[in-house]
Amino acid sequence: MQPIISVAGVGKTYAGGFTALKSVDLDIHSGEIFALLGPNGAGKTTLISIICGIVNATSGRVTADGNDIQQDFRAARSKIGLVPQELSTDSFESVWNTVSFSRGLFGKAPNPQHIEKILRQLSLWDKKDSKIMALSGGMKRRVMIAKALSHEPSILFLDEPTAGVDVELRRDMWEMVRGLRENGVTIILTTHYIEEAEEMADRIGVINHGELVLVEEKHELMQKLGKKQLTIHLQNQISELPEELKKFDLDIADEGNQLIYTFDTQREHTGIATLLRALNQQGMEFKDLHSSESSLEEIFVSLVHQSQDERQTAG
Ligand SMILES: Nc1ncnc2c1ncn2[C@@H]1O[C@H](COP(=O)(O)OP(=O)(O)O)[C@@H](O)[C@H]1O
Ligand SMILES: [Mg+2]
């Protein structure tokens, strides 16, 4: 299937000479929730600003639903809704007028039914006559989303939708984003919260220092890069590791009542059988065994460190 967004060889060097993006290639599939995950300053806002045609790329090409973002700006932009990172919400206007006006900016004929539909969907209907200034922070964010959806785009960008938002509101926001996807909207969100990517995304792209270091299905990512840990609950407490067990990647935990064995899920041989045999030979009995997968958090931290290490070796 043709990607709904295609980013090919996109680089950005700002006027001051700083290179914020190297050469980014990325395809977004129709109907997915894609999370662009990376630390502050990684280039997330730069990348989505280029895709939305707000910032010009230094190199490369972007198409949205087949339209070139530079050559066919209006056609491409009409497919896209953007909720920017910085919210501009000091308005005396009502919710209804603000959202209706946004639609007009895209040259679309008024469509009160559509405006009503999105206000209802975002639980803003009973606030339609309120002035934006009078709304709570969470409601203001919803208005920004309603504005971005006012011209019926099929692709919605959310730049750090939950930065600085409390936990409850964050859950609300996630609920809402899922609801939008069910209505057929493709969603690209940026975040520096691993939890958010883990919770929301179908696919995750990790960006660091202007480079997309990885793009993967969330589940595959967690499986492929994940290390597993096997926790062995010992029958008898130990104070140190017997010499014969030192060749295994083992840590003593729970005051010597547990051994934790870390292994790579990608390797053909996990080494568990050998380890259990060695324990047996040492006369170490165990009460229980259980294994756990490492979280996306650990994967992310190790990826970001890895690319930093590579940079240091390169420079
Ligand atoms: N207009 C600009 N001029 C110069 N540098 C910029 C500009 N905008 C962003 N940058 C720099 O580019 C890098 C990436 O910024 P940004 O895309 O905002 O990252 P993120 O959204 O991931 O936090 C940062 O180092 C930032 O300081
Ligand atoms: Mg940003």
mmCIF file of C-alpha atoms and ligand atoms in Angstrom:
data_model
loop_
_atom_site.group_PDB
_atom_site.id
_atom_site.type_symbol
_atom_site.label_atom_id
_atom_site.label_comp_id
_atom_site.label_asym_id
_atom_site.label_seq_id
_atom_site.Cartn_x
_atom_site.Cartn_y
_atom_site.Cartn_z
ATOM 1 C CA MET A 1 0.000 0.000 0.000
ATOM 2 C CA GLN A 2 1.195 3.484 -0.801
ATOM 3 C CA PRO A 3 2.292 5.368 2.318
ATOM 4 C CA ILE A 4 0.081 8.282 3.327
ATOM 5 C CA ILE A 5 3.184 10.301 4.172
ATOM 6 C CA SER A 6 6.514 9.765 2.557
ATOM 7 C CA VAL A 7 9.677 11.462 3.782
ATOM 8 C CA ALA A 8 12.759 10.869 1.648
ATOM 9 C CA GLY A 9 16.266 12.094 2.409
ATOM 10 C CA VAL A 10 15.055 15.062 4.440
ATOM 11 C CA GLY A 11 17.769 17.171 6.031
ATOM 12 C CA LYS A 12 17.646 20.537 7.760
ATOM 13 C CA THR A 13 20.433 22.968 8.498
ATOM 14 C CA TYR A 14 19.152 26.117 10.192
ATOM 15 C CA ALA A 15 20.345 29.571 9.123
ATOM 16 C CA GLY A 16 22.894 29.664 11.934
ATOM 17 C CA GLY A 17 24.560 26.569 10.466
ATOM 18 C CA PHE A 18 23.189 24.066 12.949
ATOM 19 C CA THR A 19 22.155 20.746 11.407
ATOM 20 C CA ALA A 20 18.999 19.645 13.167
ATOM 21 C CA LEU A 21 18.170 16.778 10.792
ATOM 22 C CA LYS A 22 20.556 14.626 8.818
ATOM 23 C CA SER A 23 18.930 12.516 6.135
ATOM 24 C CA VAL A 24 15.609 11.199 7.312
ATOM 25 C CA ASP A 25 13.621 8.554 5.440
ATOM 26 C CA LEU A 26 10.243 7.626 6.818
ATOM 27 C CA ASP A 27 6.958 6.244 5.517
ATOM 28 C CA ILE A 28 3.739 6.557 7.476
ATOM 29 C CA HIS A 29 0.989 4.048 6.798
ATOM 30 C CA SER A 30 -2.624 5.032 6.538
ATOM 31 C CA GLY A 31 -4.558 4.474 9.742
ATOM 32 C CA GLU A 32 -1.653 3.946 12.090
ATOM 33 C CA ILE A 33 -0.586 5.746 15.232
ATOM 34 C CA PHE A 34 3.084 6.522 14.809
ATOM 35 C CA ALA A 35 5.113 7.848 17.724
ATOM 36 C CA LEU A 36 8.277 9.801 17.073
ATOM 37 C CA LEU A 37 10.179 9.312 20.280
ATOM 38 C CA GLY A 38 13.280 11.216 21.238
ATOM 39 C CA PRO A 39 14.871 13.415 23.877
ATOM 40 C CA ASN A 40 14.564 17.206 23.836
ATOM 41 C CA GLY A 41 16.448 18.746 20.960
ATOM 42 C CA ALA A 42 16.426 15.525 18.921
ATOM 43 C CA GLY A 43 14.706 17.179 15.943
ATOM 44 C CA LYS A 44 11.105 16.039 16.416
ATOM 45 C CA THR A 45 9.491 19.460 15.984
ATOM 46 C CA THR A 46 11.789 20.261 13.069
ATOM 47 C CA LEU A 47 10.785 17.062 11.281
ATOM 48 C CA ILE A 48 7.065 17.484 11.694
ATOM 49 C CA SER A 49 7.271 21.181 10.833
ATOM 50 C CA ILE A 50 8.903 20.182 7.551
ATOM 51 C CA ILE A 51 6.270 17.538 6.853
ATOM 52 C CA CYS A 52 3.563 20.124 7.518
ATOM 53 C CA GLY A 53 5.253 22.654 5.250
ATOM 54 C CA ILE A 54 5.960 25.204 7.985
ATOM 55 C CA VAL A 55 9.732 24.851 7.798
ATOM 56 C CA ASN A 56 11.563 24.311 4.515
ATOM 57 C CA ALA A 57 13.875 21.336 4.321
ATOM 58 C CA THR A 58 17.452 21.889 3.186
ATOM 59 C CA SER A 59 17.298 18.619 1.252
ATOM 60 C CA GLY A 60 14.896 15.826 0.464
ATOM 61 C CA ARG A 61 11.265 15.498 -0.388
ATOM 62 C CA VAL A 62 7.973 15.042 1.453
ATOM 63 C CA THR A 63 4.634 13.944 0.036
ATOM 64 C CA ALA A 64 1.304 13.816 1.835
ATOM 65 C CA ASP A 65 -1.277 11.599 0.185
ATOM 66 C CA GLY A 66 0.760 11.807 -3.006
ATOM 67 C CA ASN A 67 1.070 15.622 -2.996
ATOM 68 C CA ASP A 68 4.498 17.250 -2.777
ATOM 69 C CA ILE A 69 4.540 19.500 0.276
ATOM 70 C CA GLN A 70 6.410 22.247 -1.583
ATOM 71 C CA GLN A 71 5.083 22.008 -5.150
ATOM 72 C CA ASP A 72 1.492 21.209 -4.187
ATOM 73 C CA PHE A 73 1.466 22.908 -0.819
ATOM 74 C CA ARG A 74 -2.264 23.638 -0.638
ATOM 75 C CA ALA A 75 -3.314 20.150 -1.659
ATOM 76 C CA ALA A 76 -0.818 18.515 0.694
ATOM 77 C CA ARG A 77 -1.580 20.835 3.602
ATOM 78 C CA SER A 78 -5.332 20.328 3.287
ATOM 79 C CA LYS A 79 -4.805 16.661 4.170
ATOM 80 C CA ILE A 80 -2.953 17.565 7.348
ATOM 81 C CA GLY A 81 -4.012 18.835 10.737
ATOM 82 C CA LEU A 82 -1.320 20.051 13.130
ATOM 83 C CA VAL A 83 -1.526 20.616 16.849
ATOM 84 C CA PRO A 84 1.668 22.538 17.586
ATOM 85 C CA GLN A 85 3.825 22.113 20.653
ATOM 86 C CA GLU A 86 3.344 25.729 21.700
ATOM 87 C CA LEU A 87 -0.331 26.423 22.232
ATOM 88 C CA SER A 88 -1.574 29.882 21.393
ATOM 89 C CA THR A 89 -4.759 30.166 23.338
ATOM 90 C CA ASP A 90 -5.172 33.718 24.602
ATOM 91 C CA SER A 91 -8.368 34.381 22.756
ATOM 92 C CA PHE A 92 -11.537 36.241 23.587
ATOM 93 C CA GLU A 93 -13.311 34.305 20.867
ATOM 94 C CA SER A 94 -15.715 31.481 21.563
ATOM 95 C CA VAL A 95 -14.811 27.872 20.959
ATOM 96 C CA TRP A 96 -17.332 27.622 18.133
ATOM 97 C CA ASN A 97 -16.016 30.693 16.294
ATOM 98 C CA THR A 98 -12.386 29.737 16.729
ATOM 99 C CA VAL A 99 -12.876 26.278 15.303
ATOM 100 C CA SER A 100 -15.148 27.464 12.476
ATOM 101 C CA PHE A 101 -12.664 30.188 11.536
ATOM 102 C CA SER A 102 -9.832 27.656 11.326
ATOM 103 C CA ARG A 103 -11.805 25.707 8.769
ATOM 104 C CA GLY A 104 -12.258 28.847 6.703
ATOM 105 C CA LEU A 105 -8.493 29.376 6.612
ATOM 106 C CA PHE A 106 -8.218 26.234 4.519
ATOM 107 C CA GLY A 107 -10.681 27.601 2.017
ATOM 108 C CA LYS A 108 -13.340 25.102 2.995
ATOM 109 C CA ALA A 109 -17.011 26.010 2.878
ATOM 110 C CA PRO A 110 -18.694 26.268 6.295
ATOM 111 C CA ASN A 111 -19.943 22.957 7.614
ATOM 112 C CA PRO A 112 -21.645 23.373 10.981
ATOM 113 C CA GLN A 113 -22.427 19.656 11.156
ATOM 114 C CA HIS A 114 -18.758 18.789 10.951
ATOM 115 C CA ILE A 115 -17.815 21.365 13.590
ATOM 116 C CA GLU A 116 -20.522 20.005 15.853
ATOM 117 C CA LYS A 117 -19.296 16.457 15.303
ATOM 118 C CA ILE A 118 -15.729 17.218 16.323
ATOM 119 C CA LEU A 119 -16.764 19.357 19.288
ATOM 120 C CA ARG A 120 -18.915 16.495 20.529
ATOM 121 C CA GLN A 121 -16.204 13.964 19.882
ATOM 122 C CA LEU A 122 -13.746 16.028 21.916
ATOM 123 C CA SER A 123 -16.290 16.603 24.718
ATOM 124 C CA LEU A 124 -16.326 20.317 23.961
ATOM 125 C CA TRP A 125 -19.921 20.641 22.886
ATOM 126 C CA ASP A 126 -21.178 22.166 26.123
ATOM 127 C CA LYS A 127 -18.291 24.679 25.943
ATOM 128 C CA LYS A 128 -19.005 25.823 22.409
ATOM 129 C CA ASP A 129 -20.030 29.323 23.511
ATOM 130 C CA SER A 130 -17.307 29.733 26.156
ATOM 131 C CA LYS A 131 -14.428 32.072 25.511
ATOM 132 C CA ILE A 132 -11.167 30.208 25.047
ATOM 133 C CA MET A 133 -9.483 32.245 27.765
ATOM 134 C CA ALA A 134 -11.969 30.983 30.323
ATOM 135 C CA LEU A 135 -11.232 27.311 29.685
ATOM 136 C CA SER A 136 -9.029 25.007 31.717
ATOM 137 C CA GLY A 137 -5.684 23.889 30.294
ATOM 138 C CA GLY A 138 -7.069 20.516 29.299
ATOM 139 C CA MET A 139 -10.019 22.076 27.488
ATOM 140 C CA LYS A 140 -7.713 24.481 25.663
ATOM 141 C CA ARG A 141 -5.743 21.529 24.372
ATOM 142 C CA ARG A 142 -8.941 19.977 23.107
ATOM 143 C CA VAL A 143 -9.777 23.213 21.304
ATOM 144 C CA MET A 144 -6.374 23.075 19.594
ATOM 145 C CA ILE A 145 -7.179 19.579 18.406
ATOM 146 C CA ALA A 146 -10.633 20.657 17.241
ATOM 147 C CA LYS A 147 -9.006 23.504 15.264
ATOM 148 C CA ALA A 148 -6.585 21.051 13.679
ATOM 149 C CA LEU A 149 -9.483 18.794 12.662
ATOM 150 C CA SER A 150 -11.748 21.592 11.451
ATOM 151 C CA HIS A 151 -10.895 21.168 7.760
ATOM 152 C CA GLU A 152 -11.390 17.371 7.829
ATOM 153 C CA PRO A 153 -7.767 16.293 7.432
ATOM 154 C CA SER A 154 -6.988 12.601 7.180
ATOM 155 C CA ILE A 155 -3.650 12.982 8.966
ATOM 156 C CA LEU A 156 -3.217 14.534 12.391
ATOM 157 C CA PHE A 157 0.093 15.617 13.884
ATOM 158 C CA LEU A 158 0.311 16.106 17.619
ATOM 159 C CA ASP A 159 3.576 17.683 18.748
ATOM 160 C CA GLU A 160 4.127 16.663 22.375
ATOM 161 C CA PRO A 161 0.414 16.509 23.124
ATOM 162 C CA THR A 162 0.877 15.736 26.786
ATOM 163 C CA ALA A 163 4.028 17.642 27.743
ATOM 164 C CA GLY A 164 3.406 19.219 31.124
ATOM 165 C CA VAL A 165 -0.040 17.635 31.390
ATOM 166 C CA ASP A 166 -1.001 15.762 34.548
ATOM 167 C CA VAL A 167 -1.443 12.006 34.535
ATOM 168 C CA GLU A 168 -5.228 12.018 34.433
ATOM 169 C CA LEU A 169 -5.405 14.429 31.523
ATOM 170 C CA ARG A 170 -2.768 12.439 29.752
ATOM 171 C CA ARG A 171 -4.964 9.338 29.933
ATOM 172 C CA ASP A 172 -7.891 11.383 28.630
ATOM 173 C CA MET A 173 -5.789 12.543 25.735
ATOM 174 C CA TRP A 174 -4.756 8.977 24.883
ATOM 175 C CA GLU A 175 -8.391 7.891 24.930
ATOM 176 C CA MET A 176 -9.255 10.720 22.586
ATOM 177 C CA VAL A 177 -6.433 9.954 20.180
ATOM 178 C CA ARG A 178 -7.547 6.329 19.972
ATOM 179 C CA GLY A 179 -11.078 7.515 19.253
ATOM 180 C CA LEU A 180 -9.797 9.649 16.384
ATOM 181 C CA ARG A 181 -7.920 6.736 14.923
ATOM 182 C CA GLU A 182 -11.070 4.648 15.050
ATOM 183 C CA ASN A 183 -12.627 7.352 12.911
ATOM 184 C CA GLY A 184 -9.982 6.721 10.290
ATOM 185 C CA VAL A 185 -7.496 9.498 11.095
ATOM 186 C CA THR A 186 -3.801 8.647 10.761
ATOM 187 C CA ILE A 187 -1.931 9.980 13.780
ATOM 188 C CA ILE A 188 1.664 11.010 14.186
ATOM 189 C CA LEU A 189 2.635 12.163 17.620
ATOM 190 C CA THR A 190 5.953 13.239 19.026
ATOM 191 C CA THR A 191 6.878 12.573 22.571
ATOM 192 C CA HIS A 192 9.798 12.356 24.921
ATOM 193 C CA TYR A 193 7.743 10.155 27.235
ATOM 194 C CA ILE A 194 8.579 6.530 26.626
ATOM 195 C CA GLU A 195 5.439 5.528 28.458
ATOM 196 C CA GLU A 196 3.387 7.437 25.931
ATOM 197 C CA ALA A 197 4.970 5.725 22.934
ATOM 198 C CA GLU A 198 4.617 2.375 24.654
ATOM 199 C CA GLU A 199 0.968 3.002 25.448
ATOM 200 C CA MET A 200 -0.168 4.585 22.208
ATOM 201 C CA ALA A 201 1.875 3.648 19.206
ATOM 202 C CA ASP A 202 1.509 0.960 16.576
ATOM 203 C CA ARG A 203 4.975 1.851 15.362
ATOM 204 C CA ILE A 204 7.760 3.803 16.957
ATOM 205 C CA GLY A 205 10.541 5.830 15.409
ATOM 206 C CA VAL A 206 13.380 6.749 17.708
ATOM 207 C CA ILE A 207 15.103 9.998 16.807
ATOM 208 C CA ASN A 208 18.303 11.273 18.369
ATOM 209 C CA HIS A 209 20.602 14.111 17.258
ATOM 210 C CA GLY A 210 18.669 14.554 14.027
ATOM 211 C CA GLU A 211 18.883 10.928 13.013
ATOM 212 C CA LEU A 212 16.140 8.384 12.912
ATOM 213 C CA VAL A 213 18.023 5.596 14.633
ATOM 214 C CA LEU A 214 15.229 3.051 14.393
ATOM 215 C CA VAL A 215 11.701 2.523 13.100
ATOM 216 C CA GLU A 216 9.864 -0.571 14.192
ATOM 217 C CA GLU A 217 6.516 -2.057 15.097
ATOM 218 C CA LYS A 218 6.180 -1.543 18.812
ATOM 219 C CA HIS A 219 5.742 -5.214 19.608
ATOM 220 C CA GLU A 220 8.587 -6.293 17.396
ATOM 221 C CA LEU A 221 10.805 -3.621 18.831
ATOM 222 C CA MET A 222 10.164 -4.794 22.320
ATOM 223 C CA GLN A 223 10.777 -8.391 21.383
ATOM 224 C CA LYS A 224 13.757 -7.914 19.155
ATOM 225 C CA LEU A 225 15.766 -5.535 21.213
ATOM 226 C CA GLY A 226 14.473 -6.689 24.507
ATOM 227 C CA LYS A 227 16.582 -8.548 26.942
ATOM 228 C CA LYS A 228 14.883 -10.992 29.145
ATOM 229 C CA GLN A 229 15.602 -11.634 32.742
ATOM 230 C CA LEU A 230 15.153 -14.888 34.517
ATOM 231 C CA THR A 231 14.732 -14.580 38.255
ATOM 232 C CA ILE A 232 15.703 -17.654 40.226
ATOM 233 C CA HIS A 233 14.357 -17.838 43.761
ATOM 234 C CA LEU A 234 16.860 -19.848 45.733
ATOM 235 C CA GLN A 235 16.048 -22.363 48.424
ATOM 236 C CA ASN A 236 19.045 -21.251 50.463
ATOM 237 C CA GLN A 237 20.435 -17.763 50.771
ATOM 238 C CA ILE A 238 23.920 -17.185 49.319
ATOM 239 C CA SER A 239 26.450 -14.450 50.077
ATOM 240 C CA GLU A 240 28.505 -14.697 46.936
ATOM 241 C CA LEU A 241 28.509 -16.340 43.555
ATOM 242 C CA PRO A 242 30.359 -19.669 43.381
ATOM 243 C CA GLU A 243 33.398 -19.527 41.093
ATOM 244 C CA GLU A 244 31.810 -21.977 38.626
ATOM 245 C CA LEU A 245 28.849 -19.631 38.035
ATOM 246 C CA LYS A 246 30.862 -16.482 37.359
ATOM 247 C CA LYS A 247 30.880 -17.059 33.603
ATOM 248 C CA PHE A 248 27.109 -16.445 33.508
ATOM 249 C CA ASP A 249 25.581 -12.975 33.481
ATOM 250 C CA LEU A 250 24.210 -13.289 36.984
ATOM 251 C CA ASP A 251 23.410 -10.808 39.703
ATOM 252 C CA ILE A 252 22.603 -11.556 43.300
ATOM 253 C CA ALA A 253 19.383 -9.908 44.475
ATOM 254 C CA ASP A 254 17.009 -9.841 47.411
ATOM 255 C CA GLU A 255 19.821 -10.228 49.986
ATOM 256 C CA GLY A 256 21.098 -13.404 48.400
ATOM 257 C CA ASN A 257 17.741 -15.093 48.032
ATOM 258 C CA GLN A 258 17.552 -14.539 44.289
ATOM 259 C CA LEU A 259 19.755 -14.832 41.256
ATOM 260 C CA ILE A 260 18.939 -12.718 38.220
ATOM 261 C CA TYR A 261 20.091 -14.034 34.876
ATOM 262 C CA THR A 262 20.027 -11.634 31.925
ATOM 263 C CA PHE A 263 19.948 -13.028 28.411
ATOM 264 C CA ASP A 264 19.399 -11.866 24.895
ATOM 265 C CA THR A 265 16.128 -12.993 23.322
ATOM 266 C CA GLN A 266 17.674 -12.737 19.855
ATOM 267 C CA ARG A 267 20.290 -15.353 20.528
ATOM 268 C CA GLU A 268 19.522 -18.878 19.522
ATOM 269 C CA HIS A 269 20.796 -20.298 22.789
ATOM 270 C CA THR A 270 19.638 -18.477 25.842
ATOM 271 C CA GLY A 271 21.992 -20.436 28.058
ATOM 272 C CA ILE A 272 19.222 -21.237 30.509
ATOM 273 C CA ALA A 273 19.595 -25.001 30.245
ATOM 274 C CA THR A 274 23.342 -24.771 30.853
ATOM 275 C CA LEU A 275 22.807 -22.425 33.765
ATOM 276 C CA LEU A 276 20.253 -24.684 35.415
ATOM 277 C CA ARG A 277 22.584 -27.644 35.001
ATOM 278 C CA ALA A 278 25.412 -25.670 36.595
ATOM 279 C CA LEU A 279 23.181 -24.704 39.508
ATOM 280 C CA ASN A 280 22.307 -28.337 39.922
ATOM 281 C CA GLN A 281 25.966 -29.329 39.937
ATOM 282 C CA GLN A 282 26.579 -26.748 42.662
ATOM 283 C CA GLY A 283 23.791 -28.277 44.696
ATOM 284 C CA MET A 284 21.881 -25.005 44.604
ATOM 285 C CA GLU A 285 18.174 -25.672 44.705
ATOM 286 C CA PHE A 286 15.520 -23.205 43.723
ATOM 287 C CA LYS A 287 11.900 -22.704 44.677
ATOM 288 C CA ASP A 288 10.698 -20.782 41.692
ATOM 289 C CA LEU A 289 11.680 -19.295 38.344
ATOM 290 C CA HIS A 290 10.131 -16.463 36.422
ATOM 291 C CA SER A 291 11.117 -14.430 33.428
ATOM 292 C CA SER A 292 10.356 -10.862 32.418
ATOM 293 C CA GLU A 293 10.932 -8.770 29.316
ATOM 294 C CA SER A 294 12.722 -5.461 29.507
ATOM 295 C CA SER A 295 10.567 -2.412 28.987
ATOM 296 C CA LEU A 296 10.715 0.024 26.139
ATOM 297 C CA GLU A 297 12.352 2.399 28.587
ATOM 298 C CA GLU A 298 15.421 0.225 28.887
ATOM 299 C CA ILE A 299 15.516 -0.275 25.138
ATOM 300 C CA PHE A 300 15.300 3.453 24.534
ATOM 301 C CA VAL A 301 17.983 4.352 27.027
ATOM 302 C CA SER A 302 20.328 1.774 25.572
ATOM 303 C CA LEU A 303 19.637 2.973 22.003
ATOM 304 C CA VAL A 304 20.234 6.601 22.821
ATOM 305 C CA HIS A 305 23.441 5.725 24.631
ATOM 306 C CA GLN A 306 24.530 3.527 21.765
ATOM 307 C CA SER A 307 24.191 6.310 19.221
ATOM 308 C CA GLN A 308 25.972 8.705 21.583
ATOM 309 C CA ASP A 309 28.830 6.261 21.971
ATOM 310 C CA GLU A 310 29.049 5.876 18.198
ATOM 311 C CA ARG A 311 29.197 9.642 17.808
ATOM 312 C CA GLN A 312 31.945 9.903 20.360
ATOM 313 C CA THR A 313 34.003 7.230 18.646
ATOM 314 C CA ALA A 314 33.357 8.879 15.284
ATOM 315 C CA GLY A 315 34.278 12.370 16.490
HETATM 316 N N1 LIG B 1 14.862 28.108 14.221
HETATM 317 C C1 LIG B 1 15.941 27.467 14.673
HETATM 318 N N2 LIG B 1 17.192 27.930 14.452
HETATM 319 C C2 LIG B 1 18.284 27.276 14.881
HETATM 320 N N3 LIG B 1 18.248 26.100 15.559
HETATM 321 C C3 LIG B 1 17.039 25.580 15.815
HETATM 322 C C4 LIG B 1 15.820 26.214 15.387
HETATM 323 N N4 LIG B 1 14.787 25.451 15.779
HETATM 324 C C5 LIG B 1 15.321 24.384 16.421
HETATM 325 N N5 LIG B 1 16.668 24.462 16.445
HETATM 326 C C6 LIG B 1 17.583 23.476 17.045
HETATM 327 O O1 LIG B 1 17.416 22.248 16.372
HETATM 328 C C7 LIG B 1 17.479 21.174 17.307
HETATM 329 C C8 LIG B 1 16.214 20.360 17.220
HETATM 330 O O2 LIG B 1 15.129 21.129 17.707
HETATM 331 P P1 LIG B 1 13.643 20.575 17.732
HETATM 332 O O3 LIG B 1 13.307 20.082 16.376
HETATM 333 O O4 LIG B 1 12.790 21.629 18.308
HETATM 334 O O5 LIG B 1 13.804 19.351 18.725
HETATM 335 P P2 LIG B 1 12.701 18.569 19.585
HETATM 336 O O6 LIG B 1 11.353 18.954 19.089
HETATM 337 O O7 LIG B 1 13.023 17.127 19.360
HETATM 338 O O8 LIG B 1 12.915 18.947 21.012
HETATM 339 C C9 LIG B 1 17.710 21.789 18.669
HETATM 340 O O9 LIG B 1 19.081 21.711 18.974
HETATM 341 C C10 LIG B 1 17.253 23.194 18.495
HETATM 342 O O10 LIG B 1 17.960 24.060 19.353
HETATM 343 MG MG MG B 2 9.719 19.753 20.042
#
